[in-house]
Coordinates of C-alpha atoms in Angstrom, one line a residue:
X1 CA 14.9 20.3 16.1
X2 CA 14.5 16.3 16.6
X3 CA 14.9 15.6 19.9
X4 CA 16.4 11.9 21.6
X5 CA 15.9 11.1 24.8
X6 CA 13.7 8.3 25.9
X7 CA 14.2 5.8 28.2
X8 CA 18.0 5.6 26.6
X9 CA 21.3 7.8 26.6
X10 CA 22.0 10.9 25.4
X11 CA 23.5 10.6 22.5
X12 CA 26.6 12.2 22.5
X13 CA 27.6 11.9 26.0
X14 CA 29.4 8.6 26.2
X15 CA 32.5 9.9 24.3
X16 CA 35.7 8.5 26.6
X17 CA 37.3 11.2 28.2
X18 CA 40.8 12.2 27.1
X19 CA 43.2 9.5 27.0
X20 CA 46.3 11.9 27.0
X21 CA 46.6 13.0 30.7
X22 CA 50.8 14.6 30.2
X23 CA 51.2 17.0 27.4
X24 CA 55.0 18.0 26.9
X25 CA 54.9 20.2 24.0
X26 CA 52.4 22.6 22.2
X27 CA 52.4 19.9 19.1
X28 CA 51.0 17.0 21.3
X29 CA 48.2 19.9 22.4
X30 CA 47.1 20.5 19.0
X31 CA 46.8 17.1 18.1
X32 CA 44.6 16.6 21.5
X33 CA 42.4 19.0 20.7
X34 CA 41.8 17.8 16.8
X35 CA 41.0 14.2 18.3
X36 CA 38.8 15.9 20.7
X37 CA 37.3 17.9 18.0
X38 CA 36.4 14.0 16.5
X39 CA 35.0 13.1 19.5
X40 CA 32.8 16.2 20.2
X41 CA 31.5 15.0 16.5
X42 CA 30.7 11.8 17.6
X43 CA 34.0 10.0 15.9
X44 CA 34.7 8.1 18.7
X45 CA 34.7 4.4 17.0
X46 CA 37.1 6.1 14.3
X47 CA 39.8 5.7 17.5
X48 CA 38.2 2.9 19.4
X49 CA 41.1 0.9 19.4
X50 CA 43.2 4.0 21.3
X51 CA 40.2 4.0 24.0
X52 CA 39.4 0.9 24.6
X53 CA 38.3 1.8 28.2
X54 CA 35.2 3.2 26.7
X55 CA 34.3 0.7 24.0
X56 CA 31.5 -0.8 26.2
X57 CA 30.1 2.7 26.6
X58 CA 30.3 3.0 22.8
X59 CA 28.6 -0.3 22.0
X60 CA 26.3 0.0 24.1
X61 CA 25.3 3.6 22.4
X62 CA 25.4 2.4 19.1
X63 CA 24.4 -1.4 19.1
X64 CA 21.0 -0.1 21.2
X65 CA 19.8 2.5 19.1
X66 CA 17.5 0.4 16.9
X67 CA 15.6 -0.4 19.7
X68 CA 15.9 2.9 22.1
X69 CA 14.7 4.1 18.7
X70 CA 11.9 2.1 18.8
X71 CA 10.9 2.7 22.4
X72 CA 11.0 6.4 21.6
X73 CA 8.6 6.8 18.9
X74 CA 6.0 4.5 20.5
X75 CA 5.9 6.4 24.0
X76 CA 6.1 9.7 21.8
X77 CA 5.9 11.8 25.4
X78 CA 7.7 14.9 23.1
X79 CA 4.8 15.1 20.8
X80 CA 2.7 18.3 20.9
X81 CA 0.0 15.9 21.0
X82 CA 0.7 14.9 24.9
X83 CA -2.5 14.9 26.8
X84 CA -2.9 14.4 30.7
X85 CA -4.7 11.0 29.5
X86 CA -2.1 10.0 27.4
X87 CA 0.8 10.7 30.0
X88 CA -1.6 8.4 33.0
X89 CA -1.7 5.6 30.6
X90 CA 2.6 6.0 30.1
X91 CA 2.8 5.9 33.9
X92 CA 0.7 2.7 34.2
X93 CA 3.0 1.1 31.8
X94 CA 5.9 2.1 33.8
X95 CA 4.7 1.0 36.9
X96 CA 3.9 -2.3 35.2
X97 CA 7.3 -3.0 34.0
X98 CA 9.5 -1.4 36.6
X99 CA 7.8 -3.0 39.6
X100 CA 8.3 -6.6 38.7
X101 CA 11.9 -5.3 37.2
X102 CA 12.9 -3.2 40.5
X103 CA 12.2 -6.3 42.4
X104 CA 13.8 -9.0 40.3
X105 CA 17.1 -6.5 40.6
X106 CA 16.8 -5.8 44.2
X107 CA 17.1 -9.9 44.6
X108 CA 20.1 -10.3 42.3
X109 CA 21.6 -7.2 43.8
X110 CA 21.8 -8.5 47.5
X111 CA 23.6 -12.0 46.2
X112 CA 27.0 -12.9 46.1
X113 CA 28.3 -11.5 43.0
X114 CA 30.1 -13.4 39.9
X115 CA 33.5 -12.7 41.1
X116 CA 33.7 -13.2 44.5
X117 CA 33.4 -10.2 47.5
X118 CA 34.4 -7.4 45.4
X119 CA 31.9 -8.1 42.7
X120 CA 29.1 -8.1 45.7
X121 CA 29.9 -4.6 46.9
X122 CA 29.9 -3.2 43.6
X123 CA 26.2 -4.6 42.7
X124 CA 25.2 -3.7 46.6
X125 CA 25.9 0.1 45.4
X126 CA 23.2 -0.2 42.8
X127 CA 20.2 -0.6 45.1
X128 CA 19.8 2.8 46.4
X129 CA 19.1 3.4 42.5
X130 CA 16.4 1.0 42.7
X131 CA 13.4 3.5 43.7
X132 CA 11.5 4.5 40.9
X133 CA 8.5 2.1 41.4
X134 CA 7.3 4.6 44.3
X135 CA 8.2 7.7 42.7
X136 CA 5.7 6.2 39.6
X137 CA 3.0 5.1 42.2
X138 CA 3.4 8.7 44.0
X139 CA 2.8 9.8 40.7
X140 CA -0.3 7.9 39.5
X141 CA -1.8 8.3 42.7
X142 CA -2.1 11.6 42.6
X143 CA -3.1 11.9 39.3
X144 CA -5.9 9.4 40.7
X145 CA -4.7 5.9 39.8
X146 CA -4.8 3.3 41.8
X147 CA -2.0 0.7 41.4
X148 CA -2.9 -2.0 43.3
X149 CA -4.9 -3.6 40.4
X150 CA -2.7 -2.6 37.4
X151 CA -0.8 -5.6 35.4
X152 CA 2.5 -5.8 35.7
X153 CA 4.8 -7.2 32.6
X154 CA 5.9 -11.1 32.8
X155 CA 8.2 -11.0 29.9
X156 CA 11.3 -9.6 32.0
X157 CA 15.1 -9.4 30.8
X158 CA 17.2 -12.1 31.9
X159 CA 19.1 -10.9 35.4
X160 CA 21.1 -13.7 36.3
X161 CA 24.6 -12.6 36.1
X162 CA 26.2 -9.3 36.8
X163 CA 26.7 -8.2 33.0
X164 CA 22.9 -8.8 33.0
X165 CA 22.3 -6.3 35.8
X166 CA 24.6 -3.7 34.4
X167 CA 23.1 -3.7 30.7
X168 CA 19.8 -3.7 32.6
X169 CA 20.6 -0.7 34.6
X170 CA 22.5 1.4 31.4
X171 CA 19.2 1.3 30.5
X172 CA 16.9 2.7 33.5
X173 CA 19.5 5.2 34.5
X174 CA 19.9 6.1 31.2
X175 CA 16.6 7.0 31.1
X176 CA 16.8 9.6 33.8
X177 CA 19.0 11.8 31.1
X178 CA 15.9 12.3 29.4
X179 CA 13.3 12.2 31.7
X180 CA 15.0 16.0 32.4
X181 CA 13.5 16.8 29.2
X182 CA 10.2 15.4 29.4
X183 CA 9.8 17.3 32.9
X184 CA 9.9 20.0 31.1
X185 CA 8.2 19.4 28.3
X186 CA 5.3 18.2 30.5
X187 CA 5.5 20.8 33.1
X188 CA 4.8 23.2 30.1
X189 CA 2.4 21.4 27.6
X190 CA 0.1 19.8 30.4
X191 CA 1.1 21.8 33.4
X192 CA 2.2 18.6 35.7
X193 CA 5.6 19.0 37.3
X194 CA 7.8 17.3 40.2
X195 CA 5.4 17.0 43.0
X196 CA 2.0 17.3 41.5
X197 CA 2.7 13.6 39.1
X198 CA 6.2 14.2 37.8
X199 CA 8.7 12.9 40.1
X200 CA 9.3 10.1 38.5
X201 CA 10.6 12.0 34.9
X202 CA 12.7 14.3 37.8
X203 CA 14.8 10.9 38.4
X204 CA 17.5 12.4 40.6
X205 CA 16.9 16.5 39.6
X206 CA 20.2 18.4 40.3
X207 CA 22.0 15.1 40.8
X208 CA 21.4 13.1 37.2
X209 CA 24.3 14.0 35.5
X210 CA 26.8 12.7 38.5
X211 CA 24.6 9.8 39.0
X212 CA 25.0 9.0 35.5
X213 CA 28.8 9.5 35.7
X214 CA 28.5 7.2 38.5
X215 CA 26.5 4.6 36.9
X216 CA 29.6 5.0 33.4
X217 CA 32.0 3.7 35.9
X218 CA 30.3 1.0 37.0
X219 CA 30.2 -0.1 33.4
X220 CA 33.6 0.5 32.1
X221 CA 34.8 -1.4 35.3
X222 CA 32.0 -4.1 35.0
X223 CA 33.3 -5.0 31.4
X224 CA 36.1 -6.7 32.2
X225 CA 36.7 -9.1 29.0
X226 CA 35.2 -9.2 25.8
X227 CA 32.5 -12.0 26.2
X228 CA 31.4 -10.2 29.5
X229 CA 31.4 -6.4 27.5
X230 CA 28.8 -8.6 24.8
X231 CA 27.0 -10.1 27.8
X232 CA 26.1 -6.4 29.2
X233 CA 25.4 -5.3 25.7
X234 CA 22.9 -7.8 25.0
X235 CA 21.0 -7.2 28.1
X236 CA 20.5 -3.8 27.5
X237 CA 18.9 -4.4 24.1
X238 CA 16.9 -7.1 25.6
X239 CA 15.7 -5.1 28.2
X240 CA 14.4 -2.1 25.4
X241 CA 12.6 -5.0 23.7
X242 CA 11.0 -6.2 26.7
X243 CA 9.8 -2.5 27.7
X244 CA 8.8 -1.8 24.0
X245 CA 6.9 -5.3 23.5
X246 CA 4.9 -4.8 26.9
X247 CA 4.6 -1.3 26.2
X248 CA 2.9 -2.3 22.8
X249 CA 0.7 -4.9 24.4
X250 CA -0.4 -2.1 26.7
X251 CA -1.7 0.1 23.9
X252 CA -3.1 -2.2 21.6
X253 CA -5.0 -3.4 25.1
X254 CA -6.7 0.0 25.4
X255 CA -7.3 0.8 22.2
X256 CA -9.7 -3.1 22.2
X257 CA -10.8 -1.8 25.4
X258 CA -11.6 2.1 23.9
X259 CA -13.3 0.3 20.7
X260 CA -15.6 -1.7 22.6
X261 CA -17.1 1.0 25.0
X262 CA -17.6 3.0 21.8
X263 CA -18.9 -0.2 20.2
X264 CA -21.2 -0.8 23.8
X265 CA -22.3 3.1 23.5
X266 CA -23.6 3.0 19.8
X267 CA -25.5 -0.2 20.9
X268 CA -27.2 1.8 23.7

């Protein structure tokens, strides 16, 4: 059974929840739970117009998938394939793109926000979520990689107003949805788990599915207009092409480097 879940949403989760909160007769109830039936099938954009509060939830799943796509099949951490190598080298690309990432939001979390006062508070809220660089240097250092020398990725998305910020983050807190799968998948394939080099996959355990909840109505209340709705969506897809190019980069760097120490060995 395919399996979705990289770095990205969970397909199937960003349905709006039910617009109908008063039901007066048993007629209204049926026809609530037939639109619900549409929605459990992923027919959501058949009734956007009738939930417009989630149509930035709804973009953003649909208009990213190309690229969360994309991500996905070149980390390929579900493959049977998974080695203990394979899953080092994924860290170091982490670390090399969240660390410069992490700090870039930290700085435009802790200024004054688009919209005056209000608009601060709401991006102050989003730097407790901003510590995943030392759960992936925990990780790598006990796996026995040292950070201090790895590269870290230039090519950064564009953080420079708050729409920016929240597409960024639908897309590294989406990414804890799935890293509950890959705990497990690596905890049983290459027998790694939460504290011996996979606390960064565990994102926030027990609490990931009401930190995600969290992090929705930050972005339903974030989109407040059109232009600023297209604003957050773009970000986000910006910020899966960043992660896939320097991802990419990283691989096609080792395998150079793999080829010429085979290429050095045949010479000896």
């Amino acid at each position: 059974m395919e399996t979705r879940l990289i770095l990205g949403s969970m397909r199937g989760i960003f349905f709006c929840q039910h617009p109908f909160r008063i039901l007066t007769a048993s007629r209204d109830f049926m026809a609530v739970l037939i639109l619900s039936a549409f929605l459990n099938q992923g027919a959501a954009p058949l009734i956007a117009q009738a939930a417009t509060p989630c149509s930035v939830l709804t973009r953003l799943r649909l208009e990213t998938r190309g690229e969360h796509d994309a991500v996905e099949r070149l980390l390929d951490l579900m493959g049977t394939g998974l080695t203990r190598e394979v899953y080092c080298r994924r860290l170091e690309q982490f670390y090399g793109f969240y660390r410069p990432l992490e700090a870039a939001l930290k700085i435009r979390c802790a200024l004054p926000g688009d919209h005056g006062v209000g608009a601060t508070s709401q991006l102050a809220t989003l730097l407790p979520r901003l510590k995943k660089t030392t759960r992936l240097q925990r990780d790598l250092h006990y796996l026995g990689v040292e950070t201090a020398d790895l590269p870290l990725c230039r090519n950064l998305p564009p953080l420079e107003t708050e729409a920016e910020v929240l597409g960024c983050l639908y897309v590294i807190e989406g990414a804890t949805l799935g890293g509950q799968m890959i705990t497990r998948h690596v905890r049983t394939n290459i027998d790694i788990t939460p504290t011996t080099g996979g606390s960064f996959f565990e994102g926030y355990a027990a609490d990931t599915g009401k930190m995600w909840q969290a992090m929705r109505q930050l972005l339903v209340s974030g989109a407040i207009d059109p232009q600023t709705e297209s604003a957050m969506v773009v970000s986000a897809i910006t910020t899966f092409a960043s992660l896939r190019g320097w991802c990419a980069l990283a691989n096609t760097c080792a395998k150079n480097l793999t080829e010429n120490h085979r290429e050095a060995d045949q010479r000896a």
